[in-house]
PDB file of C-alpha atoms and ligand atoms in Angstrom:
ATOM      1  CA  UNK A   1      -7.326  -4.414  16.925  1.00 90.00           C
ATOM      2  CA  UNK A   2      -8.206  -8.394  15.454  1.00 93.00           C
ATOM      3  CA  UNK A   3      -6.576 -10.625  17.163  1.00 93.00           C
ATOM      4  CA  UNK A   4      -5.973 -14.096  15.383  1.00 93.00           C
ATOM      5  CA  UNK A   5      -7.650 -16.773  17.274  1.00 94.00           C
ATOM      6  CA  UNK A   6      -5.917 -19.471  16.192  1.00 95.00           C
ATOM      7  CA  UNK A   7      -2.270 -20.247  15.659  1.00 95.00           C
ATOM      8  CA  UNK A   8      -1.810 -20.941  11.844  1.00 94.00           C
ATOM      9  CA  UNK A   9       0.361 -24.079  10.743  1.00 97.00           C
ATOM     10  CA  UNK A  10       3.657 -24.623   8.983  1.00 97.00           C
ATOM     11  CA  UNK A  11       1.467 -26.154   6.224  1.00 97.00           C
ATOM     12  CA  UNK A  12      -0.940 -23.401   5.968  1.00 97.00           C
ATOM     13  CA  UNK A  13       1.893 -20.776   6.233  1.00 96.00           C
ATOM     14  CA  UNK A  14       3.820 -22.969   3.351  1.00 97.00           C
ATOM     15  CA  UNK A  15       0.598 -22.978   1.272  1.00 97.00           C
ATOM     16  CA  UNK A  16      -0.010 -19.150   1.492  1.00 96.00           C
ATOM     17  CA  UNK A  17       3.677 -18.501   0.514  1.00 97.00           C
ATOM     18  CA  UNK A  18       3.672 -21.298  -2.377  1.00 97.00           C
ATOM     19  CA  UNK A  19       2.914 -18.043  -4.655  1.00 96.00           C
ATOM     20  CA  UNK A  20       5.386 -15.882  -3.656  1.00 96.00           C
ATOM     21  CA  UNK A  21       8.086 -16.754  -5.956  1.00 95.00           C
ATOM     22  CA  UNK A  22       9.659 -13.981  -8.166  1.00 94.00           C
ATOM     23  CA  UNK A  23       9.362 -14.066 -11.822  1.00 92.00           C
ATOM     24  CA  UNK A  24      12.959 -14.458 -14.169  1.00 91.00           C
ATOM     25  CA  UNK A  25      12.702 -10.491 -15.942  1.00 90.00           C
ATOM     26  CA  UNK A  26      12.574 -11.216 -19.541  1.00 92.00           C
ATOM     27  CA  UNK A  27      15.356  -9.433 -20.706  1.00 92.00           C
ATOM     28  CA  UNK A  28      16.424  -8.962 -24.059  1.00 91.00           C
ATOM     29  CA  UNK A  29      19.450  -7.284 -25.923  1.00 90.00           C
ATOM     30  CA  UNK A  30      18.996  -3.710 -27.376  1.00 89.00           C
ATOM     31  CA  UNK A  31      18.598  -3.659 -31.020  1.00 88.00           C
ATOM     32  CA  UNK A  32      20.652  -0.531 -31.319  1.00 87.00           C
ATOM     33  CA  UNK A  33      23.451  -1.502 -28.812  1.00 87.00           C
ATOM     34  CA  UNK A  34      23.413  -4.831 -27.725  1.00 87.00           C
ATOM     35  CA  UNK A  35      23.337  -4.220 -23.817  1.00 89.00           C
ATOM     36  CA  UNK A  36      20.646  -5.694 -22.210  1.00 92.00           C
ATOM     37  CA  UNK A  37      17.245  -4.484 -21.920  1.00 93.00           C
ATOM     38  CA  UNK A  38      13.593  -4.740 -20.418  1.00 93.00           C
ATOM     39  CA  UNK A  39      11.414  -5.284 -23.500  1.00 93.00           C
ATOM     40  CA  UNK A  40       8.956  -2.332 -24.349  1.00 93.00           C
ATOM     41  CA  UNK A  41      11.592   0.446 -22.259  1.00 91.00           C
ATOM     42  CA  UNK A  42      13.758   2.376 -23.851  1.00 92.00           C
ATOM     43  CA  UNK A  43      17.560   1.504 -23.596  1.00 90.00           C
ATOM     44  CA  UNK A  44      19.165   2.895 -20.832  1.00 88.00           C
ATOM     45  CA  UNK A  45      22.659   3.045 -22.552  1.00 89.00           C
ATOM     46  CA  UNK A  46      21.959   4.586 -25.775  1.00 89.00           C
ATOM     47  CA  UNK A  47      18.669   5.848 -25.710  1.00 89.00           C
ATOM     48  CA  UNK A  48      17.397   4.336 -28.541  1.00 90.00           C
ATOM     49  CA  UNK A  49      13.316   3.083 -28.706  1.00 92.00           C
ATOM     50  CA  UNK A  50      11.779   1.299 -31.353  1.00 90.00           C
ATOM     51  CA  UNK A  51      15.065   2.255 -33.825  1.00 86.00           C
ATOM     52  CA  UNK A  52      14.933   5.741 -33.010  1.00 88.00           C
ATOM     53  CA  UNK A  53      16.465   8.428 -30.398  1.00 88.00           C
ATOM     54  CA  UNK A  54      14.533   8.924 -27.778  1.00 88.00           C
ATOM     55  CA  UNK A  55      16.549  11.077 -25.194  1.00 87.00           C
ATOM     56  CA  UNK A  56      20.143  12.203 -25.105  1.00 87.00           C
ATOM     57  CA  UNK A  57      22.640  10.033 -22.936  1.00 84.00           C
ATOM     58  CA  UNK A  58      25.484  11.998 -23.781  1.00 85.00           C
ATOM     59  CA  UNK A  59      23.636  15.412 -22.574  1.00 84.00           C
ATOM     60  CA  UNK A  60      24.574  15.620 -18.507  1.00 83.00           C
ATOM     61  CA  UNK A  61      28.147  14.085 -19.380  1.00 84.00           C
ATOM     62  CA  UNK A  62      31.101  16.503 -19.301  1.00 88.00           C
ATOM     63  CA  UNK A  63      33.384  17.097 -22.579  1.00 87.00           C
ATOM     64  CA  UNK A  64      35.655  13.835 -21.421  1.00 87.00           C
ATOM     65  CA  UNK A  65      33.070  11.481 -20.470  1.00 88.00           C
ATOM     66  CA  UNK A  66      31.281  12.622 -23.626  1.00 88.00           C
ATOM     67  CA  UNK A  67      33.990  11.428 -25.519  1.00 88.00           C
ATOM     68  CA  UNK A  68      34.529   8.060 -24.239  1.00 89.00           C
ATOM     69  CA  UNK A  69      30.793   7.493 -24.360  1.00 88.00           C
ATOM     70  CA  UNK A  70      30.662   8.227 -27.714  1.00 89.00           C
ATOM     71  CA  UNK A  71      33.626   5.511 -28.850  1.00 89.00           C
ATOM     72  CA  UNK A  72      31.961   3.192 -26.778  1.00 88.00           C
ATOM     73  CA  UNK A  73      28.242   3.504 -28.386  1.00 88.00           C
ATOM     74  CA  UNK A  74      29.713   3.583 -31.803  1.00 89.00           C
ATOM     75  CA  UNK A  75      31.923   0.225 -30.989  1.00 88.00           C
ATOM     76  CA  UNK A  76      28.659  -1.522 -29.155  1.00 87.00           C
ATOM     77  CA  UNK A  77      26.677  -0.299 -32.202  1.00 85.00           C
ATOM     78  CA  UNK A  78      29.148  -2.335 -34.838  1.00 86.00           C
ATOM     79  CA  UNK A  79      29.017  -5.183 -32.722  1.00 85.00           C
ATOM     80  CA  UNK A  80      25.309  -5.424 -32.323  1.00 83.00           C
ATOM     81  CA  UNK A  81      24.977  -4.473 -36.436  1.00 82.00           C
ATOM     82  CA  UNK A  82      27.217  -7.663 -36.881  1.00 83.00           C
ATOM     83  CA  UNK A  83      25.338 -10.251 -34.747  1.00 78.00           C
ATOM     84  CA  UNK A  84      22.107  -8.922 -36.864  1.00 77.00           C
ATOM     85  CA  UNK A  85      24.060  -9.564 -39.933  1.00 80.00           C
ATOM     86  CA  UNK A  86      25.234 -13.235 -38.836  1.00 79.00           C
ATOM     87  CA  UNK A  87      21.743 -14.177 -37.380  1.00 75.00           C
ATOM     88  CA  UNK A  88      20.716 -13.235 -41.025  1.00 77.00           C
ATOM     89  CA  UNK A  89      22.969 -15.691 -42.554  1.00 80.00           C
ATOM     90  CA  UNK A  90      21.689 -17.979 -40.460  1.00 73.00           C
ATOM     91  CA  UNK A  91      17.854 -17.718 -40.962  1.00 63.00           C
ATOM     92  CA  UNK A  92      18.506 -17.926 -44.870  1.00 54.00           C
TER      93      UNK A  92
HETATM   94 ZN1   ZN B   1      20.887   0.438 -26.579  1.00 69.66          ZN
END
């Protein structure tokens, strides 16, 4: 097995660890929903991808859950449509 031959210094050690910093995720909000997303996935909450279904969220849930996860899209989904609608005013 190599054996280093020589004891490395705090500056050397600094240097080679100078590039491990981690990168801020770009996150952005979901078109559909508004919850926060990683650009170029599909949304975890809603299932939505480039403005259309992708898979079903409200599938594995049981006839309860299902329910409150459908008021809750629907609500998130007026929200989000409203933001769209007042960044429009804005732009114009
Ligand atoms: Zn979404």
């Amino acid at each position: 097995m190599p054996v280093p031959k020589q004891r490395h210094t705090k500056s050397k050690r600094n240097r080679r660890r100078s590039h491990h910093a981690l990168k801020k995720q770009n996150i952005i909000a979901c078109p559909n929903c508004g919850q926060p997303v990683l650009p170029h996935r599909l949304c975890g909450n809603c299932g939505f991808y480039k403005g259309r279904q992708v898979i079903d969220v409200l599938a594995k849930l049981e006839k309860k859950q299902k329910k409150e996860k459908e008021k809750e899209l629907a609500e998130q989904q007026e929200q989000a449509q409203s933001l769209d609608m007042k960044e429009m005013s804005k732009g114009s």
